[in-house]
CSV table of C-alpha atoms in Angstrom, one decimal:
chain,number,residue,atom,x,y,z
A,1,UNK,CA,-13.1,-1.1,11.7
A,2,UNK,CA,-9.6,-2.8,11.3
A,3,UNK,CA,-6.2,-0.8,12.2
A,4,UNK,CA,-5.9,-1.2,8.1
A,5,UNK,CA,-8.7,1.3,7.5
A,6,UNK,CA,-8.8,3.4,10.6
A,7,UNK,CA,-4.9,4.0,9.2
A,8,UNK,CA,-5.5,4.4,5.7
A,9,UNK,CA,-9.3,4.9,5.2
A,10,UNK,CA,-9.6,1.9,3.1
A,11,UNK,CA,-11.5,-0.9,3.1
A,12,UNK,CA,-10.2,-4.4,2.4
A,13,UNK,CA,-11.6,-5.8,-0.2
A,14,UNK,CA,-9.7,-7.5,-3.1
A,15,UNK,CA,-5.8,-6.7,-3.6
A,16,UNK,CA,-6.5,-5.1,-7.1
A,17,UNK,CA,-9.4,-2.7,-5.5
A,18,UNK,CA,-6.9,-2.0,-2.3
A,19,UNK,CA,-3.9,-1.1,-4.7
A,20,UNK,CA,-6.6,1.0,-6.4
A,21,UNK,CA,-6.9,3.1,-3.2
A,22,UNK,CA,-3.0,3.8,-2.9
A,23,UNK,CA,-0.6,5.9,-5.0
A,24,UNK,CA,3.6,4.8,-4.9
A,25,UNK,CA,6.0,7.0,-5.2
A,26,UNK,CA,9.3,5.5,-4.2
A,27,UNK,CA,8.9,4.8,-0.9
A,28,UNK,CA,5.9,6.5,0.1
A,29,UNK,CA,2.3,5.1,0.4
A,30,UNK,CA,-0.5,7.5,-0.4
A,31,UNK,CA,-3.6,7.1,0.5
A,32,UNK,CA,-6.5,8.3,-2.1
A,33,UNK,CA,-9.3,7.7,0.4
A,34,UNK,CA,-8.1,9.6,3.7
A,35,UNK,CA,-5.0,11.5,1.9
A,36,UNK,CA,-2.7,10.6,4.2
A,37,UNK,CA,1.1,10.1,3.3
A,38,UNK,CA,3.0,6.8,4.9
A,39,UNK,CA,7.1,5.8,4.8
A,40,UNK,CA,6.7,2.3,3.7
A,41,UNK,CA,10.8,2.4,3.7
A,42,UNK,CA,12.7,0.0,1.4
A,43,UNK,CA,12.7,-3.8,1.5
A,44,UNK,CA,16.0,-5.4,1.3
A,45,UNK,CA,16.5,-9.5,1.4
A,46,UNK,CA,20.2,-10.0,1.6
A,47,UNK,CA,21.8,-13.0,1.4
A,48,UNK,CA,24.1,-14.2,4.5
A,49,UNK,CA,27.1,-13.7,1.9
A,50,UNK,CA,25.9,-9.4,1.8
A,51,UNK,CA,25.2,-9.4,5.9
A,52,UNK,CA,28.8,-10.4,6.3
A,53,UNK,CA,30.1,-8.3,4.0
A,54,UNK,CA,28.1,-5.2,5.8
A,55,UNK,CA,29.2,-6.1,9.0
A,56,UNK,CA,33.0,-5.8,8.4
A,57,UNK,CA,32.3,-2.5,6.4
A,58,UNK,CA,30.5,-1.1,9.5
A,59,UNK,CA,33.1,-2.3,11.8
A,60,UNK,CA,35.9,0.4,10.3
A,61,UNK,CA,33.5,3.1,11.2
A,62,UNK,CA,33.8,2.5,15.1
A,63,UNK,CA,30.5,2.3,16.1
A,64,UNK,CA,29.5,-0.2,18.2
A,65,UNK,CA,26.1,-1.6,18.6
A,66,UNK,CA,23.5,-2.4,21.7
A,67,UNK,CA,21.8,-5.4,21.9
A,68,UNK,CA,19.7,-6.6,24.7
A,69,UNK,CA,16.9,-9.0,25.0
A,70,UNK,CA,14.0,-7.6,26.5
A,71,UNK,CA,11.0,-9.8,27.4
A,72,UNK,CA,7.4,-7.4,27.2
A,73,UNK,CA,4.5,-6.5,25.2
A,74,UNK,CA,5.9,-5.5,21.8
A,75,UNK,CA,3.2,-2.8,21.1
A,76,UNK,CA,4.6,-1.0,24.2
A,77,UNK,CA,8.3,-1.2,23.4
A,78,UNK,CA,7.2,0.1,19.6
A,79,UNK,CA,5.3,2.9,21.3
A,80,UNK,CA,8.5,4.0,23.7
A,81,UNK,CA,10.1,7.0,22.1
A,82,UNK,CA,13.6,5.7,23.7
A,83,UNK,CA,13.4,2.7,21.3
A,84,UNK,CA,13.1,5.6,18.2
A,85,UNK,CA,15.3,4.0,15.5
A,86,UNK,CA,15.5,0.3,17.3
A,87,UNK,CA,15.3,-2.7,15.3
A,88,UNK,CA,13.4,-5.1,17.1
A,89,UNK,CA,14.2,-9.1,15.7
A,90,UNK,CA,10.8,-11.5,16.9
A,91,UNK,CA,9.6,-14.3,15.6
A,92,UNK,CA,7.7,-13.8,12.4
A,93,UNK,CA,6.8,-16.2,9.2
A,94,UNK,CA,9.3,-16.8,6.2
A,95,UNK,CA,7.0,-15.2,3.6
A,96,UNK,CA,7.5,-10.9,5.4
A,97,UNK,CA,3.7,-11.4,6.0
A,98,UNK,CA,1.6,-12.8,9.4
A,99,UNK,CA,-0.3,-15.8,8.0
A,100,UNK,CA,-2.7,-16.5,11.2
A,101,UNK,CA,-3.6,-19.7,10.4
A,102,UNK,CA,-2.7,-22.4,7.4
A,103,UNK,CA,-6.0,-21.4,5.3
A,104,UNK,CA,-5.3,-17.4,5.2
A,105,UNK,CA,-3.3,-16.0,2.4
A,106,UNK,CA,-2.0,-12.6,1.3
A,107,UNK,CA,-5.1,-12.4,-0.3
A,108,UNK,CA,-7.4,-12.0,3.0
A,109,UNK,CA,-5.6,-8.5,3.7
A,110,UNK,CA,-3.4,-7.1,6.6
A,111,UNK,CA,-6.6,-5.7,9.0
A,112,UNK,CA,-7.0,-9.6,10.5
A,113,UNK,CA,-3.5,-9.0,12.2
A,114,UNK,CA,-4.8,-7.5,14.8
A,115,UNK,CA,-6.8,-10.4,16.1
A,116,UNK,CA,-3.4,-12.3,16.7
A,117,UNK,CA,-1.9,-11.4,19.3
A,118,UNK,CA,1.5,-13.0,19.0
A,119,UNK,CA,4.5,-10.7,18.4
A,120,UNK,CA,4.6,-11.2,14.5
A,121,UNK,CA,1.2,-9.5,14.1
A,122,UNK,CA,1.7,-6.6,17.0
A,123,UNK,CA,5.2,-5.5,14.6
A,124,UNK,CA,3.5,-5.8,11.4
A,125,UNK,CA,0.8,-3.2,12.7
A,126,UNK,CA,3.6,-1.0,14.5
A,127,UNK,CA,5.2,-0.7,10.8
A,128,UNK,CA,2.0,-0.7,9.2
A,129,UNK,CA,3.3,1.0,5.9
A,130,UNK,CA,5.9,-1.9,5.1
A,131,UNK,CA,3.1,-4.5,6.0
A,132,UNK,CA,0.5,-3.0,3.5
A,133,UNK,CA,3.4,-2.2,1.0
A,134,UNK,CA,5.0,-5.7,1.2
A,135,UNK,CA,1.5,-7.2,0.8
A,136,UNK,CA,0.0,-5.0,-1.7
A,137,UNK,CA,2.8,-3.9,-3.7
């Protein structure tokens, strides 16, 4: 049993049976199978141009921000309670999806992620709602 359906209690089969299997409200993934209720938060793709423009708006608040690089296993830094709220930046693919090899596709589902073992894979599963959302939905 993948992480996908001990999570959800779905199996992967094709994307229109797995949507199937989910309701969406806003931002919230439903499963119909297990019942349970997932955050899948709210995908945003901004341009350089918008970054810039949120930085400098963020700047007249005061806050300041921490950033270190840390050098671990990814699955335990997601699990440590004083990383609550972090954003964590590792390497990942173009496409906001873990492609393992050049032959899989959106289409082959999310569950395979967890036999890569890179740090792409290990944060999609972390945030699994936004990984079934953005390749689902």
């Amino acid at each position: 049993m993948s992480w996908f359906e001990t999570l959800t209690g779905v199996r992967e089969s094709s994307p229109p049976v797995v949507r199937e299997c989910f309701t969406l409200h806003s931002n919230t993934l439903t499963s119909k199978i297990n019942g349970k209720t997932f955050h899948c938060g709210r995908l945003e793709t901004p341009t350089l141009a918008e970054l810039r423009h949120q930085a400098n708006i963020d700047k007249s608040v005061g806050q300041r921000i921490k950033l270190r690089e840390v050098i671990g296993d990814i699955q335990v830094l997601h699990a440590d309670i004083e990383n609550s709220n972090s954003l964590f930046q590792v390497a990942s693919q173009f496409n906001l999806l873990e492609m393992v090899s050049p032959q899989v596709t959106p289409e082959n589902g999310v569950g395979i992620y967890e036999n890569d073992f890179t740090q792409g894979p290990a944060c999609a599963i972390a945030c699994g709602a936004g990984t079934i959302y953005r390749n689902y939905f």
